[in-house]
C-alpha atoms as a printed R data frame, in Angstrom:
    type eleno elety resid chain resno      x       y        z
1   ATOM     1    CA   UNK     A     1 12.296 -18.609 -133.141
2   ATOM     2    CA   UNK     A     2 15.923 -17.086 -133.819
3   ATOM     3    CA   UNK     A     3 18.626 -19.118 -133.759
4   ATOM     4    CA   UNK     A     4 22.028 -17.824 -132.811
5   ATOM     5    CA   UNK     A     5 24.699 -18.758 -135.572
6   ATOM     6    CA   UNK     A     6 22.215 -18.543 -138.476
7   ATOM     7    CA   UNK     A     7 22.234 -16.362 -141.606
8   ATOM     8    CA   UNK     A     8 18.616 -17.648 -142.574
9   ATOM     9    CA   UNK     A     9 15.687 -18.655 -141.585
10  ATOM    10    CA   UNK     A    10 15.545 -22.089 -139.592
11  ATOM    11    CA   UNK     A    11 12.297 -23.736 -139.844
12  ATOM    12    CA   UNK     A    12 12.091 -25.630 -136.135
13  ATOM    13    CA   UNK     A    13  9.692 -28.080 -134.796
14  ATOM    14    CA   UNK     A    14  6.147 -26.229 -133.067
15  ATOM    15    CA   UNK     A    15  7.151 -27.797 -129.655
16  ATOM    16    CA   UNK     A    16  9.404 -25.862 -127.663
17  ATOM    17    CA   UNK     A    17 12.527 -27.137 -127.139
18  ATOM    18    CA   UNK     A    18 13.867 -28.285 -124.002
19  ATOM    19    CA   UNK     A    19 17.066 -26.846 -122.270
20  ATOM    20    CA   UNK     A    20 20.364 -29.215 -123.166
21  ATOM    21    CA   UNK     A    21 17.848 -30.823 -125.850
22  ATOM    22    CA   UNK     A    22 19.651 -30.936 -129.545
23  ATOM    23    CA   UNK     A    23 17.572 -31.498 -132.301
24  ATOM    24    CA   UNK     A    24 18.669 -32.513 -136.249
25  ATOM    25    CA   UNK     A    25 17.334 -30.488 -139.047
26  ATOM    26    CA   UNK     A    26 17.867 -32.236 -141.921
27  ATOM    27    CA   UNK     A    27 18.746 -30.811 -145.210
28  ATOM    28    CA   UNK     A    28 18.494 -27.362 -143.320
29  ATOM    29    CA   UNK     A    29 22.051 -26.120 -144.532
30  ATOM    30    CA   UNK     A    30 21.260 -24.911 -147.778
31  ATOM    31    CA   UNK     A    31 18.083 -22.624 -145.819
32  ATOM    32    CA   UNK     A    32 21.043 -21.134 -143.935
33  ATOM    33    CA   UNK     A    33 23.937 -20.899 -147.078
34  ATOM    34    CA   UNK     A    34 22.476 -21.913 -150.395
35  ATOM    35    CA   UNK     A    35 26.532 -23.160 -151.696
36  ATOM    36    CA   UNK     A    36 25.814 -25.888 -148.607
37  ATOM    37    CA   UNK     A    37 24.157 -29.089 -147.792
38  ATOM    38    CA   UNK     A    38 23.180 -31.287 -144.698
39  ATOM    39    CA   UNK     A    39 21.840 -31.332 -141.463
40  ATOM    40    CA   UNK     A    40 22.251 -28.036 -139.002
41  ATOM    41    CA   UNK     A    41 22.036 -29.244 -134.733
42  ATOM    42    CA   UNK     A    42 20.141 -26.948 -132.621
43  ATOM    43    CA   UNK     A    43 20.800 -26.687 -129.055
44  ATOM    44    CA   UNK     A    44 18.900 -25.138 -126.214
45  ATOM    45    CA   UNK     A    45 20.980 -23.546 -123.888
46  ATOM    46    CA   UNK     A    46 19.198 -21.759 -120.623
47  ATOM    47    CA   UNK     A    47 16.237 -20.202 -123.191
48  ATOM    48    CA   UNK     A    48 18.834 -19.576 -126.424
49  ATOM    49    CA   UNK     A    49 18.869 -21.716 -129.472
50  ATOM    50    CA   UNK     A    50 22.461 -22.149 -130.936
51  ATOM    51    CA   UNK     A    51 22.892 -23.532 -134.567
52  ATOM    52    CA   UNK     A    52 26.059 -26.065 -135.133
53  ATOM    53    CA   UNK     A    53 26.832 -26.174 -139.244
54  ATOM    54    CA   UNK     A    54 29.211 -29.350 -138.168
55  ATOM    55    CA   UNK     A    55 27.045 -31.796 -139.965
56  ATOM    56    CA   UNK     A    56 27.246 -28.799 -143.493
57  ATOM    57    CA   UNK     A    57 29.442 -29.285 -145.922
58  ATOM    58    CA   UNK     A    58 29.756 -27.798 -149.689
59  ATOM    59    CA   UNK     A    59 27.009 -28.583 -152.069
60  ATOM    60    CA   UNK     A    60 27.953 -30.837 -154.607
61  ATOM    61    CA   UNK     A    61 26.927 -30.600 -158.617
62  ATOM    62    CA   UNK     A    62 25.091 -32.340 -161.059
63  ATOM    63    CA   UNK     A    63 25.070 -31.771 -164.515
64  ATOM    64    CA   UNK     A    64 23.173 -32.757 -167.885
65  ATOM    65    CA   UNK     A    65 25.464 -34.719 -169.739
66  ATOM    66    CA   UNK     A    66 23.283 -34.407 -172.917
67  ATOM    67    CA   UNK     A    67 24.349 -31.072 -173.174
68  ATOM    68    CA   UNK     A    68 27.872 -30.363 -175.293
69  ATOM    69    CA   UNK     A    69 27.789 -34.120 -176.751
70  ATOM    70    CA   UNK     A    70 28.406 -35.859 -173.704
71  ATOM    71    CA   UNK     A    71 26.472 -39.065 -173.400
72  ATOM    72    CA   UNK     A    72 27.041 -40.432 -169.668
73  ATOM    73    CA   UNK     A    73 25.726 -39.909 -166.527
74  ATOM    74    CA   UNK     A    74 29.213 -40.167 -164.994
75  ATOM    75    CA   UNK     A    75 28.978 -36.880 -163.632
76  ATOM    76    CA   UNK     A    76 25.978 -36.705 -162.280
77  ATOM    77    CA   UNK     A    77 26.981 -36.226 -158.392
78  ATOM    78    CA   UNK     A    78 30.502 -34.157 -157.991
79  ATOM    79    CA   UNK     A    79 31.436 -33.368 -154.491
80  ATOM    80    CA   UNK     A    80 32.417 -30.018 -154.049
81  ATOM    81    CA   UNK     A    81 36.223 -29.557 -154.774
82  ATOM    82    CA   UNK     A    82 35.763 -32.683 -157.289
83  ATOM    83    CA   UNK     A    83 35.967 -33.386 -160.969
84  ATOM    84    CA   UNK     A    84 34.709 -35.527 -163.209
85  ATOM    85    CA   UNK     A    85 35.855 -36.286 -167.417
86  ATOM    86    CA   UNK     A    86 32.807 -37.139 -169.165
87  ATOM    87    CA   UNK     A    87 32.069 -40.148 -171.445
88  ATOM    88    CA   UNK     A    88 30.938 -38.550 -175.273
89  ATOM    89    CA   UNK     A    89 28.182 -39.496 -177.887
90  ATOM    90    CA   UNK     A    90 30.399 -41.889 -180.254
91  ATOM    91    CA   UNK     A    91 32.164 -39.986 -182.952
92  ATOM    92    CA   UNK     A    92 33.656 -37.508 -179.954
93  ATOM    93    CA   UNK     A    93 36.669 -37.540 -177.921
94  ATOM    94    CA   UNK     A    94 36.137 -36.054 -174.044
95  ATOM    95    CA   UNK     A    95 38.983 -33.193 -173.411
96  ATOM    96    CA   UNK     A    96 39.552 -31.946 -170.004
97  ATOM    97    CA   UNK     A    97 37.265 -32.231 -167.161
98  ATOM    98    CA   UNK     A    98 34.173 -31.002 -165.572
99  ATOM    99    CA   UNK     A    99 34.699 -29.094 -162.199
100 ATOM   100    CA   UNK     A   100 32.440 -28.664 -159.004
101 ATOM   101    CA   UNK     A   101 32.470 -25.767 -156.448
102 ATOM   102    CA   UNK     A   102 30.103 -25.027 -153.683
103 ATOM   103    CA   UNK     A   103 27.015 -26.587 -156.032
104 ATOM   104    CA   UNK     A   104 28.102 -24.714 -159.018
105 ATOM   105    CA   UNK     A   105 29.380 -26.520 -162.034
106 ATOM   106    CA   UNK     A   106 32.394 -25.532 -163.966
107 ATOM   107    CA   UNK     A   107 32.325 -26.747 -168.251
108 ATOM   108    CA   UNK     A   108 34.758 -24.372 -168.919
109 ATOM   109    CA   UNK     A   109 37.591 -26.618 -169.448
110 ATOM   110    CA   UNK     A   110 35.319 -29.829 -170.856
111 ATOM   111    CA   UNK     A   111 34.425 -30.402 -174.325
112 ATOM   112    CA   UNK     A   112 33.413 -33.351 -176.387
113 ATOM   113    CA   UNK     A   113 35.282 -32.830 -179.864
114 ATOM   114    CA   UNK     A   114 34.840 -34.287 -182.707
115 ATOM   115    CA   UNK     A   115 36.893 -36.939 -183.764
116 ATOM   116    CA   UNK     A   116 39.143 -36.861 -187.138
117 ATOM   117    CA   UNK     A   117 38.598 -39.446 -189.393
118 ATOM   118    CA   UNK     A   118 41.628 -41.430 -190.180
């Protein structure tokens, strides 16, 4: 079926759906916009189908903390437009922090350094 408002392919339900009927498509967002995530509404409107992306919002990030020397999972879920400082594997200081946009993650300004010994 097309679906007004979409980019994508919407997988929908084999029963037809009735007029002034809304139906929930969960996790459907990212079919539609892979940087999203969440549930798309259809409506039936006099023989159209009309996709609502209220219920989309931007993918968040997760990220391998093994990677770079960091040792937590503290980062493992970033909302979108969020940022998280790392713990490090003992022996390294954490400086700056890990960034999240639209699902992609940022490690550009993150590192685990080593620490001096004093």
């Amino acid at each position: 079926a097309v679906v007004n408002g979409t980019a994508g392919d919407v997988a929908l339900p084999e029963e037809p759906v009735s007029h002034l009927t809304t139906i929930l498509l969960p996790d459907s967002c990212q079919t539609v916009n892979p940087e999203m995530e969440g549930t798309l509404a259809v409506e039936c409107y006099a023989g159209t189908l009309t996709a609502s992306d209220t219920g989309c919002r931007e993918a968040s990030c997760s990220f391998d903390a093994t990677t770079l020397h960091r040792a937590s999972a503290s980062c493992e879920s970033v909302p979108s437009g969020g940022s998280c400082a790392p713990s490090c594997w003992t022996g390294y200081s954490v400086v700056g922090e890990l960034t999240c946009r639209r699902g992609q993650v940022d490690i550009s300004s993150v590192s685990c350094e080593p620490k001096s010994c004093d």
